[in-house]
PDB file of C-alpha atoms and ligand atoms in Angstrom:
ATOM      1  CA  MET Q   1      53.242 -13.172-102.024  1.00  0.00           C
ATOM      2  CA  ARG Q   2      54.097 -10.004-103.967  1.00  0.00           C
ATOM      3  CA  ILE Q   3      57.583  -9.649-105.438  1.00  0.00           C
ATOM      4  CA  ASP Q   4      58.716  -6.359-106.955  1.00  0.00           C
ATOM      5  CA  ILE Q   5      62.018  -6.111-108.844  1.00  0.00           C
ATOM      6  CA  VAL Q   6      63.571  -2.739-109.793  1.00  0.00           C
ATOM      7  CA  THR Q   7      66.286  -2.895-112.480  1.00  0.00           C
ATOM      8  CA  ILE Q   8      67.717  -1.030-115.488  1.00  0.00           C
ATOM      9  CA  PHE Q   9      67.432  -4.342-117.421  1.00  0.00           C
ATOM     10  CA  PRO Q  10      63.752  -5.377-117.038  1.00  0.00           C
ATOM     11  CA  ASP Q  11      64.019  -7.685-120.052  1.00  0.00           C
ATOM     12  CA  TYR Q  12      66.444  -9.807-118.020  1.00  0.00           C
ATOM     13  CA  PHE Q  13      63.317 -11.162-116.297  1.00  0.00           C
ATOM     14  CA  GLY Q  14      61.466 -11.899-119.523  1.00  0.00           C
ATOM     15  CA  PRO Q  15      58.672 -10.058-121.352  1.00  0.00           C
ATOM     16  CA  ILE Q  16      57.105  -7.455-119.041  1.00  0.00           C
ATOM     17  CA  ASP Q  17      53.641  -5.986-119.720  1.00  0.00           C
ATOM     18  CA  ALA Q  18      52.564  -2.381-119.065  1.00  0.00           C
ATOM     19  CA  ASP Q  19      51.744  -3.117-115.397  1.00  0.00           C
ATOM     20  CA  GLY Q  20      55.143  -4.694-114.849  1.00  0.00           C
ATOM     21  CA  ARG Q  21      53.718  -8.217-114.865  1.00  0.00           C
ATOM     22  CA  VAL Q  22      55.962 -10.959-116.288  1.00  0.00           C
ATOM     23  CA  GLY Q  23      55.071 -13.092-119.327  1.00  0.00           C
ATOM     24  CA  ALA Q  24      55.318 -16.881-119.677  1.00  0.00           C
ATOM     25  CA  SER Q  25      59.051 -16.954-120.453  1.00  0.00           C
ATOM     26  CA  GLY Q  26      62.202 -15.931-118.685  1.00  0.00           C
ATOM     27  CA  PRO Q  27      63.332 -16.956-115.172  1.00  0.00           C
ATOM     28  CA  LEU Q  28      60.034 -15.883-113.567  1.00  0.00           C
ATOM     29  CA  GLY Q  29      57.723 -17.128-116.308  1.00  0.00           C
ATOM     30  CA  VAL Q  30      58.690 -20.753-116.772  1.00  0.00           C
ATOM     31  CA  SER Q  31      58.442 -23.952-114.727  1.00  0.00           C
ATOM     32  CA  LEU Q  32      56.716 -24.278-111.349  1.00  0.00           C
ATOM     33  CA  ILE Q  33      57.403 -20.657-110.417  1.00  0.00           C
ATOM     34  CA  GLY Q  34      55.970 -19.463-113.737  1.00  0.00           C
ATOM     35  CA  LYS Q  35      52.847 -21.548-113.109  1.00  0.00           C
ATOM     36  CA  ALA Q  36      52.498 -20.099-109.596  1.00  0.00           C
ATOM     37  CA  GLY Q  37      52.773 -16.618-111.089  1.00  0.00           C
ATOM     38  CA  ALA Q  38      50.180 -17.445-113.748  1.00  0.00           C
ATOM     39  CA  ARG Q  39      47.861 -18.815-111.024  1.00  0.00           C
ATOM     40  CA  GLY Q  40      48.305 -15.503-109.168  1.00  0.00           C
ATOM     41  CA  ASP Q  41      49.819 -17.231-106.124  1.00  0.00           C
ATOM     42  CA  ILE Q  42      52.860 -15.016-106.656  1.00  0.00           C
ATOM     43  CA  ASP Q  43      52.410 -11.451-107.921  1.00  0.00           C
ATOM     44  CA  PHE Q  44      55.591 -10.638-109.821  1.00  0.00           C
ATOM     45  CA  ARG Q  45      56.144  -6.989-110.861  1.00  0.00           C
ATOM     46  CA  VAL Q  46      59.273  -5.819-112.723  1.00  0.00           C
ATOM     47  CA  HIS Q  47      60.017  -2.089-112.920  1.00  0.00           C
ATOM     48  CA  ASP Q  48      62.454  -0.183-115.162  1.00  0.00           C
ATOM     49  CA  LEU Q  49      64.457   2.175-112.881  1.00  0.00           C
ATOM     50  CA  ARG Q  50      64.775   4.713-115.711  1.00  0.00           C
ATOM     51  CA  ARG Q  51      61.027   5.407-115.270  1.00  0.00           C
ATOM     52  CA  TRP Q  52      62.066   7.523-112.276  1.00  0.00           C
ATOM     53  CA  THR Q  53      64.830   9.490-113.985  1.00  0.00           C
ATOM     54  CA  THR Q  54      64.119  13.190-114.477  1.00  0.00           C
ATOM     55  CA  ASP Q  55      66.687  14.273-117.074  1.00  0.00           C
ATOM     56  CA  VAL Q  56      66.591  13.946-120.856  1.00  0.00           C
ATOM     57  CA  HIS Q  57      69.369  11.331-120.749  1.00  0.00           C
ATOM     58  CA  HIS Q  58      67.492   9.182-118.234  1.00  0.00           C
ATOM     59  CA  ALA Q  59      70.737   9.039-116.232  1.00  0.00           C
ATOM     60  CA  VAL Q  60      70.830   6.494-113.388  1.00  0.00           C
ATOM     61  CA  ASP Q  61      74.525   6.823-112.556  1.00  0.00           C
ATOM     62  CA  ASP Q  62      77.147   9.455-111.798  1.00  0.00           C
ATOM     63  CA  THR Q  63      80.835   9.699-110.922  1.00  0.00           C
ATOM     64  CA  PRO Q  64      81.854   8.413-107.439  1.00  0.00           C
ATOM     65  CA  PHE Q  65      82.641  10.901-104.686  1.00  0.00           C
ATOM     66  CA  GLY Q  66      86.206  10.285-103.541  1.00  0.00           C
ATOM     67  CA  GLY Q  67      87.207   9.197-107.036  1.00  0.00           C
ATOM     68  CA  GLY Q  68      87.888   5.614-108.078  1.00  0.00           C
ATOM     69  CA  PRO Q  69      86.843   3.541-111.089  1.00  0.00           C
ATOM     70  CA  GLY Q  70      83.423   3.293-112.649  1.00  0.00           C
ATOM     71  CA  MET Q  71      80.142   4.978-111.807  1.00  0.00           C
ATOM     72  CA  VAL Q  72      77.698   4.846-108.875  1.00  0.00           C
ATOM     73  CA  MET Q  73      73.907   4.639-109.101  1.00  0.00           C
ATOM     74  CA  LYS Q  74      72.105   7.858-108.143  1.00  0.00           C
ATOM     75  CA  PRO Q  75      70.230   7.968-104.781  1.00  0.00           C
ATOM     76  CA  ASP Q  76      67.483  10.318-105.930  1.00  0.00           C
ATOM     77  CA  VAL Q  77      66.389   8.009-108.759  1.00  0.00           C
ATOM     78  CA  TRP Q  78      66.419   4.932-106.506  1.00  0.00           C
ATOM     79  CA  GLY Q  79      64.652   6.776-103.688  1.00  0.00           C
ATOM     80  CA  ALA Q  80      61.820   7.878-105.978  1.00  0.00           C
ATOM     81  CA  ALA Q  81      61.501   4.380-107.456  1.00  0.00           C
ATOM     82  CA  LEU Q  82      61.343   2.596-104.088  1.00  0.00           C
ATOM     83  CA  ASP Q  83      58.876   5.164-102.717  1.00  0.00           C
ATOM     84  CA  ASP Q  84      56.507   4.522-105.626  1.00  0.00           C
ATOM     85  CA  VAL Q  85      56.870   0.749-105.639  1.00  0.00           C
ATOM     86  CA  LEU Q  86      56.156   0.606-101.915  1.00  0.00           C
ATOM     87  CA  ALA Q  87      53.259   3.065-102.214  1.00  0.00           C
ATOM     88  CA  ASP Q  88      51.821   1.048-105.109  1.00  0.00           C
ATOM     89  CA  ALA Q  89      51.862  -2.110-103.004  1.00  0.00           C
ATOM     90  CA  ALA Q  90      50.431  -0.460 -99.910  1.00  0.00           C
ATOM     91  CA  PRO Q  91      46.646  -0.983 -99.530  1.00  0.00           C
ATOM     92  CA  THR Q  92      44.610   2.081-100.531  1.00  0.00           C
ATOM     93  CA  ASP Q  93      43.018   3.867 -97.590  1.00  0.00           C
ATOM     94  CA  ALA Q  94      39.473   3.112 -98.808  1.00  0.00           C
ATOM     95  CA  PRO Q  95      39.273  -0.312 -97.112  1.00  0.00           C
ATOM     96  CA  SER Q  96      37.328  -2.759 -99.326  1.00  0.00           C
ATOM     97  CA  SER Q  97      34.891  -5.025 -97.554  1.00  0.00           C
ATOM     98  CA  ALA Q  98      37.588  -7.746 -97.331  1.00  0.00           C
ATOM     99  CA  ASP Q  99      40.148  -5.694 -95.457  1.00  0.00           C
ATOM    100  CA  ALA Q 100      37.686  -3.425 -93.664  1.00  0.00           C
ATOM    101  CA  ALA Q 101      38.661  -5.252 -90.500  1.00  0.00           C
ATOM    102  CA  ALA Q 102      42.380  -4.942 -91.321  1.00  0.00           C
ATOM    103  CA  PRO Q 103      43.350  -1.252 -91.282  1.00  0.00           C
ATOM    104  CA  ALA Q 104      46.194  -0.327 -93.652  1.00  0.00           C
ATOM    105  CA  SER Q 105      48.754  -0.434 -90.842  1.00  0.00           C
ATOM    106  CA  ALA Q 106      47.928  -4.154 -90.409  1.00  0.00           C
ATOM    107  CA  THR Q 107      49.554  -4.925 -93.741  1.00  0.00           C
ATOM    108  CA  PRO Q 108      53.123  -5.958 -92.932  1.00  0.00           C
ATOM    109  CA  PRO Q 109      55.620  -3.668 -94.603  1.00  0.00           C
ATOM    110  CA  ALA Q 110      57.667  -4.971 -97.458  1.00  0.00           C
ATOM    111  CA  ARG Q 111      61.191  -6.312 -96.956  1.00  0.00           C
ATOM    112  CA  LEU Q 112      63.845  -4.762 -99.218  1.00  0.00           C
ATOM    113  CA  VAL Q 113      66.580  -7.089-100.510  1.00  0.00           C
ATOM    114  CA  VAL Q 114      69.669  -5.554-102.119  1.00  0.00           C
ATOM    115  CA  PRO Q 115      72.146  -8.042-103.624  1.00  0.00           C
ATOM    116  CA  ALA Q 116      75.792  -6.922-103.335  1.00  0.00           C
ATOM    117  CA  PRO Q 117      79.128  -8.762-103.238  1.00  0.00           C
ATOM    118  CA  SER Q 118      79.671  -7.084 -99.853  1.00  0.00           C
ATOM    119  CA  GLY Q 119      76.380  -8.460 -98.529  1.00  0.00           C
ATOM    120  CA  ALA Q 120      75.780 -11.133 -95.880  1.00  0.00           C
ATOM    121  CA  PRO Q 121      75.694 -14.689 -97.296  1.00  0.00           C
ATOM    122  CA  PHE Q 122      72.305 -15.677 -98.759  1.00  0.00           C
ATOM    123  CA  THR Q 123      71.435 -19.080 -97.255  1.00  0.00           C
ATOM    124  CA  GLN Q 124      68.622 -21.662 -97.257  1.00  0.00           C
ATOM    125  CA  GLU Q 125      67.707 -20.318 -93.851  1.00  0.00           C
ATOM    126  CA  LEU Q 126      67.303 -16.792 -95.280  1.00  0.00           C
ATOM    127  CA  ALA Q 127      65.319 -18.230 -98.191  1.00  0.00           C
ATOM    128  CA  ALA Q 128      62.891 -19.737 -95.668  1.00  0.00           C
ATOM    129  CA  ALA Q 129      62.649 -16.400 -93.837  1.00  0.00           C
ATOM    130  CA  TYR Q 130      61.884 -14.571 -97.082  1.00  0.00           C
ATOM    131  CA  ALA Q 131      59.264 -17.209 -97.988  1.00  0.00           C
ATOM    132  CA  ALA Q 132      57.398 -16.189 -94.818  1.00  0.00           C
ATOM    133  CA  GLU Q 133      57.169 -12.552 -95.939  1.00  0.00           C
ATOM    134  CA  SER Q 134      54.121 -11.181 -97.805  1.00  0.00           C
ATOM    135  CA  HIS Q 135      55.997  -8.619 -99.891  1.00  0.00           C
ATOM    136  CA  LEU Q 136      59.611  -8.628-101.098  1.00  0.00           C
ATOM    137  CA  VAL Q 137      61.204  -5.773-103.061  1.00  0.00           C
ATOM    138  CA  PHE Q 138      64.490  -6.455-104.868  1.00  0.00           C
ATOM    139  CA  ALA Q 139      66.838  -3.620-105.907  1.00  0.00           C
ATOM    140  CA  CYS Q 140      69.184  -4.660-108.725  1.00  0.00           C
ATOM    141  CA  GLY Q 141      72.361  -2.583-108.722  1.00  0.00           C
ATOM    142  CA  ARG Q 142      74.788  -2.141-111.610  1.00  0.00           C
ATOM    143  CA  TYR Q 143      78.037  -0.224-112.181  1.00  0.00           C
ATOM    144  CA  GLU Q 144      79.987   0.025-108.896  1.00  0.00           C
ATOM    145  CA  GLY Q 145      76.749  -0.280-106.914  1.00  0.00           C
ATOM    146  CA  ILE Q 146      73.970   1.898-105.482  1.00  0.00           C
ATOM    147  CA  ASP Q 147      74.702   5.094-103.450  1.00  0.00           C
ATOM    148  CA  SER Q 148      74.820   3.744 -99.876  1.00  0.00           C
ATOM    149  CA  ARG Q 149      72.326   6.357 -98.612  1.00  0.00           C
ATOM    150  CA  VAL Q 150      69.494   4.518-100.404  1.00  0.00           C
ATOM    151  CA  VAL Q 151      69.770   1.564 -98.018  1.00  0.00           C
ATOM    152  CA  ALA Q 152      70.315   3.884 -95.027  1.00  0.00           C
ATOM    153  CA  ASP Q 153      67.176   5.840 -95.931  1.00  0.00           C
ATOM    154  CA  ALA Q 154      65.069   2.722 -96.553  1.00  0.00           C
ATOM    155  CA  ARG Q 155      66.159   1.302 -93.193  1.00  0.00           C
ATOM    156  CA  THR Q 156      64.341   4.199 -91.513  1.00  0.00           C
ATOM    157  CA  ARG Q 157      61.031   2.605 -92.502  1.00  0.00           C
ATOM    158  CA  MET Q 158      61.568  -1.059 -93.400  1.00  0.00           C
ATOM    159  CA  VAL Q 159      63.756  -4.138 -93.010  1.00  0.00           C
ATOM    160  CA  VAL Q 160      66.590  -4.047 -95.540  1.00  0.00           C
ATOM    161  CA  ASP Q 161      68.948  -6.978 -96.289  1.00  0.00           C
ATOM    162  CA  GLU Q 162      72.146  -6.584 -98.266  1.00  0.00           C
ATOM    163  CA  VAL Q 163      72.958 -10.147 -99.315  1.00  0.00           C
ATOM    164  CA  SER Q 164      75.514 -11.933-101.485  1.00  0.00           C
ATOM    165  CA  ILE Q 165      74.881 -15.195-103.326  1.00  0.00           C
ATOM    166  CA  GLY Q 166      78.524 -16.206-103.323  1.00  0.00           C
ATOM    167  CA  ASP Q 167      82.201 -15.313-103.271  1.00  0.00           C
ATOM    168  CA  TYR Q 168      82.570 -14.358-106.925  1.00  0.00           C
ATOM    169  CA  VAL Q 169      81.901 -11.035-108.699  1.00  0.00           C
ATOM    170  CA  LEU Q 170      78.901 -10.504-110.974  1.00  0.00           C
ATOM    171  CA  ALA Q 171      78.321  -7.454-113.191  1.00  0.00           C
ATOM    172  CA  GLY Q 172      75.059  -6.591-111.467  1.00  0.00           C
ATOM    173  CA  GLY Q 173      72.284  -7.744-109.124  1.00  0.00           C
ATOM    174  CA  GLU Q 174      69.873  -9.255-111.666  1.00  0.00           C
ATOM    175  CA  ALA Q 175      71.377 -12.745-111.708  1.00  0.00           C
ATOM    176  CA  ALA Q 176      71.478 -12.763-107.914  1.00  0.00           C
ATOM    177  CA  VAL Q 177      67.798 -11.760-107.759  1.00  0.00           C
ATOM    178  CA  ALA Q 178      66.877 -14.584-110.153  1.00  0.00           C
ATOM    179  CA  VAL Q 179      68.717 -17.031-107.867  1.00  0.00           C
ATOM    180  CA  ILE Q 180      67.157 -15.690-104.662  1.00  0.00           C
ATOM    181  CA  VAL Q 181      63.626 -15.562-106.116  1.00  0.00           C
ATOM    182  CA  GLU Q 182      63.871 -19.195-107.258  1.00  0.00           C
ATOM    183  CA  ALA Q 183      65.197 -20.352-103.852  1.00  0.00           C
ATOM    184  CA  VAL Q 184      62.373 -18.488-102.064  1.00  0.00           C
ATOM    185  CA  CYS Q 185      59.441 -19.254-104.370  1.00  0.00           C
ATOM    186  CA  ARG Q 186      60.019 -23.029-104.430  1.00  0.00           C
ATOM    187  CA  LEU Q 187      59.400 -22.949-100.661  1.00  0.00           C
ATOM    188  CA  LEU Q 188      55.979 -21.294-101.052  1.00  0.00           C
ATOM    189  CA  PRO Q 189      52.936 -23.519-100.416  1.00  0.00           C
ATOM    190  CA  GLY Q 190      51.658 -25.122-103.590  1.00  0.00           C
ATOM    191  CA  VAL Q 191      54.641 -24.245-105.780  1.00  0.00           C
ATOM    192  CA  LEU Q 192      56.476 -27.554-105.555  1.00  0.00           C
ATOM    193  CA  GLY Q 193      54.290 -30.465-106.746  1.00  0.00           C
ATOM    194  CA  ASN Q 194      53.327 -32.781-103.862  1.00  0.00           C
ATOM    195  CA  GLU Q 195      55.815 -35.425-105.104  1.00  0.00           C
ATOM    196  CA  GLN Q 196      58.552 -32.978-104.391  1.00  0.00           C
ATOM    197  CA  SER Q 197      59.185 -31.549-100.928  1.00  0.00           C
ATOM    198  CA  ALA Q 198      61.671 -29.067 -99.587  1.00  0.00           C
ATOM    199  CA  ALA Q 199      61.834 -30.983 -96.312  1.00  0.00           C
ATOM    200  CA  ASP Q 200      64.975 -32.783 -97.356  1.00  0.00           C
ATOM    201  CA  ASP Q 201      66.700 -29.806 -98.886  1.00  0.00           C
ATOM    202  CA  SER Q 202      70.420 -29.638 -98.438  1.00  0.00           C
ATOM    203  CA  PHE Q 203      71.735 -26.748 -96.378  1.00  0.00           C
ATOM    204  CA  GLY Q 204      68.951 -26.707 -93.866  1.00  0.00           C
ATOM    205  CA  GLY Q 205      65.723 -28.125 -95.082  1.00  0.00           C
ATOM    206  CA  ALA Q 206      63.022 -28.774 -92.551  1.00  0.00           C
ATOM    207  CA  GLY Q 207      64.668 -31.492 -90.503  1.00  0.00           C
ATOM    208  CA  GLY Q 208      64.291 -34.256 -93.114  1.00  0.00           C
ATOM    209  CA  ALA Q 209      66.615 -37.272 -92.660  1.00  0.00           C
ATOM    210  CA  MET Q 210      69.126 -35.874 -95.162  1.00  0.00           C
ATOM    211  CA  SER Q 211      68.796 -32.228 -94.270  1.00  0.00           C
ATOM    212  CA  GLY Q 212      72.126 -30.565 -93.771  1.00  0.00           C
ATOM    213  CA  LEU Q 213      73.850 -33.029 -96.123  1.00  0.00           C
ATOM    214  CA  LEU Q 214      74.556 -32.628 -99.825  1.00  0.00           C
ATOM    215  CA  GLU Q 215      72.395 -34.556-102.261  1.00  0.00           C
ATOM    216  CA  GLY Q 216      73.676 -38.076-103.086  1.00  0.00           C
ATOM    217  CA  PRO Q 217      73.937 -39.539-106.606  1.00  0.00           C
ATOM    218  CA  VAL Q 218      70.713 -40.166-108.566  1.00  0.00           C
ATOM    219  CA  TYR Q 219      69.833 -42.666-111.300  1.00  0.00           C
ATOM    220  CA  THR Q 220      66.955 -43.484-113.687  1.00  0.00           C
ATOM    221  CA  ARG Q 221      66.348 -45.849-116.664  1.00  0.00           C
ATOM    222  CA  PRO Q 222      68.112 -47.497-118.457  1.00  0.00           C
ATOM    223  CA  ARG Q 223      69.628 -49.758-115.823  1.00  0.00           C
ATOM    224  CA  ALA Q 224      72.781 -50.078-117.942  1.00  0.00           C
ATOM    225  CA  TRP Q 225      74.121 -47.179-119.961  1.00  0.00           C
ATOM    226  CA  ARG Q 226      77.422 -47.083-121.845  1.00  0.00           C
ATOM    227  CA  GLY Q 227      78.540 -50.002-119.713  1.00  0.00           C
ATOM    228  CA  LEU Q 228      77.655 -48.173-116.503  1.00  0.00           C
ATOM    229  CA  GLU Q 229      75.245 -49.983-114.146  1.00  0.00           C
ATOM    230  CA  VAL Q 230      72.828 -48.590-111.598  1.00  0.00           C
ATOM    231  CA  PRO Q 231      73.902 -49.694-108.072  1.00  0.00           C
ATOM    232  CA  ASP Q 232      72.131 -53.030-107.328  1.00  0.00           C
ATOM    233  CA  VAL Q 233      70.816 -51.881-103.942  1.00  0.00           C
ATOM    234  CA  LEU Q 234      68.598 -49.327-105.720  1.00  0.00           C
ATOM    235  CA  LEU Q 235      66.928 -52.134-107.657  1.00  0.00           C
ATOM    236  CA  SER Q 236      66.517 -54.356-104.574  1.00  0.00           C
ATOM    237  CA  GLY Q 237      63.243 -52.894-103.315  1.00  0.00           C
ATOM    238  CA  HIS Q 238      64.853 -53.173 -99.878  1.00  0.00           C
ATOM    239  CA  HIS Q 239      63.854 -49.721 -98.660  1.00  0.00           C
ATOM    240  CA  GLN Q 240      65.903 -49.767 -95.461  1.00  0.00           C
ATOM    241  CA  ALA Q 241      69.034 -50.809 -97.357  1.00  0.00           C
ATOM    242  CA  ILE Q 242      68.314 -48.182-100.017  1.00  0.00           C
ATOM    243  CA  ALA Q 243      67.892 -45.436 -97.393  1.00  0.00           C
ATOM    244  CA  ARG Q 244      71.115 -46.477 -95.676  1.00  0.00           C
ATOM    245  CA  TRP Q 245      73.001 -46.509 -99.031  1.00  0.00           C
ATOM    246  CA  GLN Q 246      71.636 -43.069 -99.990  1.00  0.00           C
ATOM    247  CA  ARG Q 247      72.684 -41.625 -96.625  1.00  0.00           C
ATOM    248  CA  ASP Q 248      76.174 -43.138 -96.898  1.00  0.00           C
ATOM    249  CA  GLU Q 249      76.571 -41.622-100.368  1.00  0.00           C
ATOM    250  CA  ALA Q 250      75.339 -38.223 -99.113  1.00  0.00           C
ATOM    251  CA  LEU Q 251      77.775 -38.384 -96.174  1.00  0.00           C
ATOM    252  CA  ARG Q 252      80.698 -39.290 -98.489  1.00  0.00           C
ATOM    253  CA  ARG Q 253      79.865 -36.483-100.916  1.00  0.00           C
ATOM    254  CA  THR Q 254      79.407 -33.964 -98.101  1.00  0.00           C
ATOM    255  CA  ALA Q 255      82.677 -34.992 -96.420  1.00  0.00           C
ATOM    256  CA  ALA Q 256      84.468 -34.635 -99.772  1.00  0.00           C
ATOM    257  CA  ASN Q 257      82.943 -31.368-101.019  1.00  0.00           C
ATOM    258  CA  ARG Q 258      81.699 -29.581 -97.903  1.00  0.00           C
ATOM    259  CA  PRO Q 259      83.514 -30.666 -94.762  1.00  0.00           C
ATOM    260  CA  ASP Q 260      82.205 -27.456 -93.159  1.00  0.00           C
ATOM    261  CA  LEU Q 261      78.697 -28.973 -93.316  1.00  0.00           C
ATOM    262  CA  ILE Q 262      79.973 -32.124 -91.580  1.00  0.00           C
ATOM    263  CA  ARG Q 263      81.444 -29.913 -88.854  1.00  0.00           C
ATOM    264  CA  ARG Q 264      78.141 -28.035 -88.562  1.00  0.00           C
ATOM    265  CA  LEU Q 265      76.156 -31.284 -88.213  1.00  0.00           C
ATOM    266  CA  ALA Q 266      78.761 -32.817 -85.880  1.00  0.00           C
ATOM    267  CA  ALA Q 267      78.491 -29.739 -83.658  1.00  0.00           C
ATOM    268  CA  THR Q 268      74.771 -30.406 -83.182  1.00  0.00           C
ATOM    269  CA  GLY Q 269      75.780 -33.620 -81.366  1.00  0.00           C
ATOM    270  CA  GLU Q 270      72.813 -35.659 -82.574  1.00  0.00           C
ATOM    271  CA  GLY Q 271      73.843 -35.299 -86.225  1.00  0.00           C
ATOM    272  CA  PHE Q 272      75.509 -38.706 -86.634  1.00  0.00           C
ATOM    273  CA  ASP Q 273      74.847 -42.295 -85.597  1.00  0.00           C
ATOM    274  CA  LYS Q 274      77.549 -44.969 -85.235  1.00  0.00           C
ATOM    275  CA  ARG Q 275      77.283 -45.983 -88.920  1.00  0.00           C
ATOM    276  CA  ASP Q 276      77.469 -42.330 -90.011  1.00  0.00           C
ATOM    277  CA  ARG Q 277      80.664 -41.773 -88.055  1.00  0.00           C
ATOM    278  CA  GLN Q 278      82.158 -44.936 -89.571  1.00  0.00           C
ATOM    279  CA  VAL Q 279      81.337 -43.721 -93.111  1.00  0.00           C
ATOM    280  CA  ILE Q 280      82.692 -40.237 -92.394  1.00  0.00           C
ATOM    281  CA  ALA Q 281      85.837 -41.668 -90.833  1.00  0.00           C
ATOM    282  CA  GLU Q 282      86.364 -43.807 -93.948  1.00  0.00           C
ATOM    283  CA  ALA Q 283      85.945 -40.576 -95.943  1.00  0.00           C
ATOM    284  CA  GLY Q 284      88.861 -39.147 -94.016  1.00  0.00           C
ATOM    285  CA  TYR Q 285      87.057 -37.288 -91.229  1.00  0.00           C
ATOM    286  CA  PRO Q 286      87.221 -39.174 -87.917  1.00  0.00           C
ATOM    287  CA  VAL Q 287      84.292 -38.062 -85.790  1.00  0.00           C
ATOM    288  CA  ASP Q 288      84.407 -39.598 -82.331  1.00  0.00           C
ATOM    289  CA  GLY Q 289      81.203 -40.025 -80.331  1.00  0.00           C
ATOM    290  CA  GLU Q 290      82.295 -37.835 -77.488  1.00  0.00           C
ATOM    291  CA  SER Q 291      83.518 -34.611 -78.909  1.00  0.00           C
ATOM    292  CA  ALA Q 292      82.329 -33.283 -82.190  1.00  0.00           C
ATOM    293  CA  ALA Q 293      85.963 -32.795 -83.111  1.00  0.00           C
ATOM    294  CA  LEU Q 294      86.780 -33.758 -86.676  1.00  0.00           C
TER     295      LEU Q 294
HETATM  296  C1  JD8 A   1      75.065  -6.495-107.122  1.00  0.00           C
HETATM  297  C2  JD8 A   1      76.817  -4.013-109.147  1.00  0.00           C
HETATM  298  C3  JD8 A   1      78.906  -5.142-109.895  1.00  0.00           C
HETATM  299  C4  JD8 A   1      80.246  -5.097-107.821  1.00  0.00           C
HETATM  300  C5  JD8 A   1      82.280  -3.647-109.157  1.00  0.00           C
HETATM  301  C6  JD8 A   1      81.640  -5.535-110.546  1.00  0.00           C
HETATM  302  C7  JD8 A   1      75.550 -10.622-105.338  1.00  0.00           C
HETATM  303  N1  JD8 A   1      77.684 -12.691-105.214  1.00  0.00           N
HETATM  304  C8  JD8 A   1      77.759 -11.518-105.967  1.00  0.00           C
HETATM  305  N2  JD8 A   1      78.787 -11.168-106.727  1.00  0.00           N
HETATM  306  N3  JD8 A   1      78.530  -9.948-107.321  1.00  0.00           N
HETATM  307  C9  JD8 A   1      77.318  -9.532-106.909  1.00  0.00           C
HETATM  308  C10 JD8 A   1      76.767  -8.207-107.305  1.00  0.00           C
HETATM  309  C11 JD8 A   1      77.571  -7.390-108.136  1.00  0.00           C
HETATM  310  C12 JD8 A   1      77.086  -6.120-108.434  1.00  0.00           C
HETATM  311  C13 JD8 A   1      75.849  -5.674-107.934  1.00  0.00           C
HETATM  312  C14 JD8 A   1      75.536  -7.773-106.811  1.00  0.00           C
HETATM  313  C15 JD8 A   1      75.682  -4.339-108.401  1.00  0.00           C
HETATM  314  N4  JD8 A   1      77.630  -5.098-109.164  1.00  0.00           N
HETATM  315  C16 JD8 A   1      79.984  -4.416-109.098  1.00  0.00           C
HETATM  316  C17 JD8 A   1      81.307  -4.384-107.032  1.00  0.00           C
HETATM  317  C18 JD8 A   1      82.579  -4.308-107.865  1.00  0.00           C
HETATM  318  N5  JD8 A   1      81.203  -4.293-109.934  1.00  0.00           N
HETATM  319  C19 JD8 A   1      76.787 -10.524-106.042  1.00  0.00           C
HETATM  320  N6  JD8 A   1      74.582 -10.789-104.734  1.00  0.00           N
END
């Protein structure tokens, strides 16, 4: 997968070399995602938007039409940047032996992702959709945002998503891009070690036993710490009892912190067995077998 990020703060994503490649530090350079980048499984490129400014002040913003606070990012600078980034990623017309069979048009176009507080919610489901793409381009806004014609223009030739990572206000899109890139890249083949799997991810996952529920509590050595013991069942070796206990804990935590997820699972009808409904009822959410009413 190729991931391009356009921003006025390239250093946010760590040391960037002349070709826009990221170094071994920063959110894209460390951990499993950093290793995948170093292996070349993910081709990260970070671009400074000011490279496409044309005036001596390298201006990327201007006053908003219609008045109001702050500044708006200029469409002409963004348009030129996205044109070049997309052109750079597009296969050259001289097909090499490898893609001789695959004419240029065969290469799926990139998908443009623009974080914004007004965007559609970014979800695990969308993360999985992005993980299936071959090329993602992220546009990091700042100030009051990017002139809205940039997205309108890009939509004439590619899929564009305006997404939000949550109901709080950030100062710009960089943090949101770091969040989205991590959620997407951990789903790519070979990124997570084999001991880890995304199958059981909360908020969707791939149909694992716990998918759709929040994670339950976790423990490791020492067995006793500051007078606090690890639950005996986890030391019992009784795998069925352990699985049941972990599910009960996940149900209790989900009912307490995210009753909306209980409703979503209850609505699927086959989300809960008799024991589940008993645990949820004890947690204050009666779910009867018949209707999914809570
Ligand atoms: C992109 C500029 C700042 C936003 C005036 C504060 C996402 N969940 C989220 N919260 N905030 C953002 C976000 C904020 C951004 C930009 C994303 C570009 N800003 C602006 C409008 C109000 N300032 C976000 N994803």
